[in-house]
Amino acid sequence: MMSTGPSFSTKDNTLEYFVKASNKHGFSLDISLNVNGAVISGTMISAKEYFDYLSETFEEGSEVAQALSEQFSLASEASESNGEAEAHFIHLKNTKIYCGDSKSTPSKGKIFWRGKIAEVDGFFLGKISDAKSTSKKSS
């Protein structure tokens, strides 16, 4: 069935403003995003920091990995010179993904995440942290 109404796949201007501040000025922000029913929680980073991380991840590997590292390094430089250009992607570090009431996926690790700003349904400032297990008293 084809939709005859207006398309609502536009980006949130406020979220894009935060991303531009991150990309241009290295602004860092704890944020949680609603994306297709999941909550993605982490710290917003610049595209440059994201691509630098990817470049470092592959630089010590095989010839193919080193070629990937060089491409990510070039992407990092390009993102830095992008200036006032429109932002299409948001980048997070220390990311956790929550689906329903279950524990986050992954539950451990330094996870970097990249997503389309236009796919974000909503957001709130702050990061979700897993509750620490506490000892419960027996009745």
PDB file of C-alpha atoms in Angstrom:
ATOM      1  CA  MET A   1       0.000   0.000   0.000  1.00  0.00           C
ATOM      2  CA  MET A   2       1.461   3.349  -1.033  1.00  0.00           C
ATOM      3  CA  SER A   3       1.367   6.318   1.281  1.00  0.00           C
ATOM      4  CA  THR A   4      -0.252   9.454  -0.077  1.00  0.00           C
ATOM      5  CA  GLY A   5       0.547  11.646   2.946  1.00  0.00           C
ATOM      6  CA  PRO A   6       3.660  13.685   3.561  1.00  0.00           C
ATOM      7  CA  SER A   7       6.891  11.910   4.358  1.00  0.00           C
ATOM      8  CA  PHE A   8       8.054  12.195   7.975  1.00  0.00           C
ATOM      9  CA  SER A   9      11.622  10.951   7.481  1.00  0.00           C
ATOM     10  CA  THR A  10      13.058  14.361   8.264  1.00  0.00           C
ATOM     11  CA  LYS A  11      15.871  14.863  10.743  1.00  0.00           C
ATOM     12  CA  ASP A  12      15.379  16.377  14.163  1.00  0.00           C
ATOM     13  CA  ASN A  13      16.988  19.838  13.923  1.00  0.00           C
ATOM     14  CA  THR A  14      17.927  19.898  17.609  1.00  0.00           C
ATOM     15  CA  LEU A  15      19.669  16.532  17.399  1.00  0.00           C
ATOM     16  CA  GLU A  16      21.452  17.638  14.219  1.00  0.00           C
ATOM     17  CA  TYR A  17      22.580  20.799  16.042  1.00  0.00           C
ATOM     18  CA  PHE A  18      24.147  18.656  18.809  1.00  0.00           C
ATOM     19  CA  VAL A  19      25.879  16.495  16.171  1.00  0.00           C
ATOM     20  CA  LYS A  20      27.247  19.561  14.362  1.00  0.00           C
ATOM     21  CA  ALA A  21      28.557  20.945  17.678  1.00  0.00           C
ATOM     22  CA  SER A  22      30.252  17.608  18.301  1.00  0.00           C
ATOM     23  CA  ASN A  23      31.736  17.428  14.804  1.00  0.00           C
ATOM     24  CA  LYS A  24      32.941  21.031  14.705  1.00  0.00           C
ATOM     25  CA  HIS A  25      33.964  21.666  18.315  1.00  0.00           C
ATOM     26  CA  GLY A  26      34.533  18.204  19.826  1.00  0.00           C
ATOM     27  CA  PHE A  27      31.435  18.695  22.013  1.00  0.00           C
ATOM     28  CA  SER A  28      30.696  15.525  23.989  1.00  0.00           C
ATOM     29  CA  LEU A  29      27.261  14.677  25.378  1.00  0.00           C
ATOM     30  CA  ASP A  30      25.672  11.692  27.140  1.00  0.00           C
ATOM     31  CA  ILE A  31      22.523  10.877  25.185  1.00  0.00           C
ATOM     32  CA  SER A  32      19.963   8.115  24.725  1.00  0.00           C
ATOM     33  CA  LEU A  33      18.231   7.614  21.385  1.00  0.00           C
ATOM     34  CA  ASN A  34      14.967   5.848  20.527  1.00  0.00           C
ATOM     35  CA  VAL A  35      15.508   3.984  17.233  1.00  0.00           C
ATOM     36  CA  ASN A  36      12.859   1.564  15.914  1.00  0.00           C
ATOM     37  CA  GLY A  37      11.758   0.528  19.410  1.00  0.00           C
ATOM     38  CA  ALA A  38      15.274   0.139  20.823  1.00  0.00           C
ATOM     39  CA  VAL A  39      17.023   2.568  23.151  1.00  0.00           C
ATOM     40  CA  ILE A  40      20.645   3.287  22.244  1.00  0.00           C
ATOM     41  CA  SER A  41      22.539   4.972  25.052  1.00  0.00           C
ATOM     42  CA  GLY A  42      26.077   6.342  25.042  1.00  0.00           C
ATOM     43  CA  THR A  43      28.283   9.391  24.735  1.00  0.00           C
ATOM     44  CA  MET A  44      28.059  11.419  21.511  1.00  0.00           C
ATOM     45  CA  ILE A  45      31.414  11.936  19.815  1.00  0.00           C
ATOM     46  CA  SER A  46      32.568  13.655  16.637  1.00  0.00           C
ATOM     47  CA  ALA A  47      32.763  11.857  13.317  1.00  0.00           C
ATOM     48  CA  LYS A  48      36.527  12.488  13.473  1.00  0.00           C
ATOM     49  CA  GLU A  49      36.868  10.638  16.803  1.00  0.00           C
ATOM     50  CA  TYR A  50      34.737   7.778  15.435  1.00  0.00           C
ATOM     51  CA  PHE A  51      36.847   7.378  12.277  1.00  0.00           C
ATOM     52  CA  ASP A  52      40.110   7.785  14.239  1.00  0.00           C
ATOM     53  CA  TYR A  53      38.990   4.885  16.458  1.00  0.00           C
ATOM     54  CA  LEU A  54      38.228   2.714  13.406  1.00  0.00           C
ATOM     55  CA  SER A  55      41.565   3.620  11.834  1.00  0.00           C
ATOM     56  CA  GLU A  56      43.468   2.675  15.022  1.00  0.00           C
ATOM     57  CA  THR A  57      41.519  -0.600  15.267  1.00  0.00           C
ATOM     58  CA  PHE A  58      42.796  -1.817  11.890  1.00  0.00           C
ATOM     59  CA  GLU A  59      46.285  -0.243  11.640  1.00  0.00           C
ATOM     60  CA  GLU A  60      48.198  -3.218  13.121  1.00  0.00           C
ATOM     61  CA  GLY A  61      46.478  -5.905  11.044  1.00  0.00           C
ATOM     62  CA  SER A  62      46.969  -7.518   7.662  1.00  0.00           C
ATOM     63  CA  GLU A  63      47.533  -5.649   4.420  1.00  0.00           C
ATOM     64  CA  VAL A  64      43.758  -5.396   3.893  1.00  0.00           C
ATOM     65  CA  ALA A  65      43.251  -4.166   7.475  1.00  0.00           C
ATOM     66  CA  GLN A  66      45.964  -1.532   6.979  1.00  0.00           C
ATOM     67  CA  ALA A  67      44.267  -0.363   3.763  1.00  0.00           C
ATOM     68  CA  LEU A  68      41.002  -0.049   5.727  1.00  0.00           C
ATOM     69  CA  SER A  69      42.867   1.902   8.398  1.00  0.00           C
ATOM     70  CA  GLU A  70      44.112   4.367   5.756  1.00  0.00           C
ATOM     71  CA  GLN A  71      40.576   4.818   4.368  1.00  0.00           C
ATOM     72  CA  PHE A  72      39.182   5.508   7.846  1.00  0.00           C
ATOM     73  CA  SER A  73      42.005   7.980   8.440  1.00  0.00           C
ATOM     74  CA  LEU A  74      41.048   9.795   5.216  1.00  0.00           C
ATOM     75  CA  ALA A  75      37.380   9.764   6.299  1.00  0.00           C
ATOM     76  CA  SER A  76      38.460  11.301   9.623  1.00  0.00           C
ATOM     77  CA  GLU A  77      40.276  14.133   7.828  1.00  0.00           C
ATOM     78  CA  ALA A  78      37.323  14.687   5.482  1.00  0.00           C
ATOM     79  CA  SER A  79      34.861  14.857   8.380  1.00  0.00           C
ATOM     80  CA  GLU A  80      37.008  17.461  10.117  1.00  0.00           C
ATOM     81  CA  SER A  81      37.088  19.720   7.044  1.00  0.00           C
ATOM     82  CA  ASN A  82      33.329  19.305   6.493  1.00  0.00           C
ATOM     83  CA  GLY A  83      32.659  22.470   8.528  1.00  0.00           C
ATOM     84  CA  GLU A  84      29.087  23.713   8.356  1.00  0.00           C
ATOM     85  CA  ALA A  85      27.854  20.913   6.108  1.00  0.00           C
ATOM     86  CA  GLU A  86      24.634  19.110   6.905  1.00  0.00           C
ATOM     87  CA  ALA A  87      25.067  16.233   9.359  1.00  0.00           C
ATOM     88  CA  HIS A  88      23.541  12.868   8.432  1.00  0.00           C
ATOM     89  CA  PHE A  89      25.059  10.497  11.020  1.00  0.00           C
ATOM     90  CA  ILE A  90      25.407  10.457  14.778  1.00  0.00           C
ATOM     91  CA  HIS A  91      28.327   8.702  16.491  1.00  0.00           C
ATOM     92  CA  LEU A  92      28.404   7.304  20.033  1.00  0.00           C
ATOM     93  CA  LYS A  93      31.041   5.655  22.203  1.00  0.00           C
ATOM     94  CA  ASN A  94      30.559   3.436  25.257  1.00  0.00           C
ATOM     95  CA  THR A  95      27.267   2.450  23.654  1.00  0.00           C
ATOM     96  CA  LYS A  96      24.656   0.116  25.078  1.00  0.00           C
ATOM     97  CA  ILE A  97      21.522  -1.017  23.256  1.00  0.00           C
ATOM     98  CA  TYR A  98      18.338  -1.867  25.146  1.00  0.00           C
ATOM     99  CA  CYS A  99      15.413  -3.797  23.676  1.00  0.00           C
ATOM    100  CA  GLY A 100      12.525  -4.079  26.113  1.00  0.00           C
ATOM    101  CA  ASP A 101      13.315  -4.707  29.777  1.00  0.00           C
ATOM    102  CA  SER A 102      16.294  -6.937  29.089  1.00  0.00           C
ATOM    103  CA  LYS A 103      19.894  -6.107  29.942  1.00  0.00           C
ATOM    104  CA  SER A 104      21.830  -4.056  27.461  1.00  0.00           C
ATOM    105  CA  THR A 105      23.577  -5.521  24.465  1.00  0.00           C
ATOM    106  CA  PRO A 106      26.526  -5.605  24.679  1.00  0.00           C
ATOM    107  CA  SER A 107      26.720  -5.686  28.430  1.00  0.00           C
ATOM    108  CA  LYS A 108      30.489  -5.061  28.466  1.00  0.00           C
ATOM    109  CA  GLY A 109      33.063  -3.482  26.187  1.00  0.00           C
ATOM    110  CA  LYS A 110      33.959  -0.203  24.573  1.00  0.00           C
ATOM    111  CA  ILE A 111      31.411  -0.119  21.751  1.00  0.00           C
ATOM    112  CA  PHE A 112      31.383   2.633  19.116  1.00  0.00           C
ATOM    113  CA  TRP A 113      28.079   3.103  17.240  1.00  0.00           C
ATOM    114  CA  ARG A 114      27.054   5.026  14.096  1.00  0.00           C
ATOM    115  CA  GLY A 115      23.480   5.685  13.013  1.00  0.00           C
ATOM    116  CA  LYS A 116      21.422   7.860  10.689  1.00  0.00           C
ATOM    117  CA  ILE A 117      20.028  10.979  12.340  1.00  0.00           C
ATOM    118  CA  ALA A 118      16.890  10.677  10.175  1.00  0.00           C
ATOM    119  CA  GLU A 119      16.185   7.216  11.688  1.00  0.00           C
ATOM    120  CA  VAL A 120      16.119   8.496  15.295  1.00  0.00           C
ATOM    121  CA  ASP A 121      12.531   8.614  16.594  1.00  0.00           C
ATOM    122  CA  GLY A 122      13.369  10.578  19.745  1.00  0.00           C
ATOM    123  CA  PHE A 123      16.080  11.225  22.316  1.00  0.00           C
ATOM    124  CA  PHE A 124      16.744  12.330  25.853  1.00  0.00           C
ATOM    125  CA  LEU A 125      19.865  13.753  27.430  1.00  0.00           C
ATOM    126  CA  GLY A 126      21.702  11.417  29.739  1.00  0.00           C
ATOM    127  CA  LYS A 127      22.944   7.870  29.558  1.00  0.00           C
ATOM    128  CA  ILE A 128      21.288   4.755  30.929  1.00  0.00           C
ATOM    129  CA  SER A 129      23.477   2.797  33.300  1.00  0.00           C
ATOM    130  CA  ASP A 130      22.854  -0.789  34.266  1.00  0.00           C
ATOM    131  CA  ALA A 131      21.829  -1.146  37.883  1.00  0.00           C
ATOM    132  CA  LYS A 132      24.506  -2.678  40.054  1.00  0.00           C
ATOM    133  CA  SER A 133      23.400  -5.934  41.624  1.00  0.00           C
ATOM    134  CA  THR A 134      22.814  -5.539  45.316  1.00  0.00           C
ATOM    135  CA  SER A 135      22.614  -8.220  47.943  1.00  0.00           C
ATOM    136  CA  LYS A 136      19.040  -8.921  48.920  1.00  0.00           C
ATOM    137  CA  LYS A 137      17.980  -9.822  52.424  1.00  0.00           C
ATOM    138  CA  SER A 138      16.208 -13.126  52.943  1.00  0.00           C
ATOM    139  CA  SER A 139      12.831 -12.899  54.612  1.00  0.00           C
TER     140      SER A 139
END
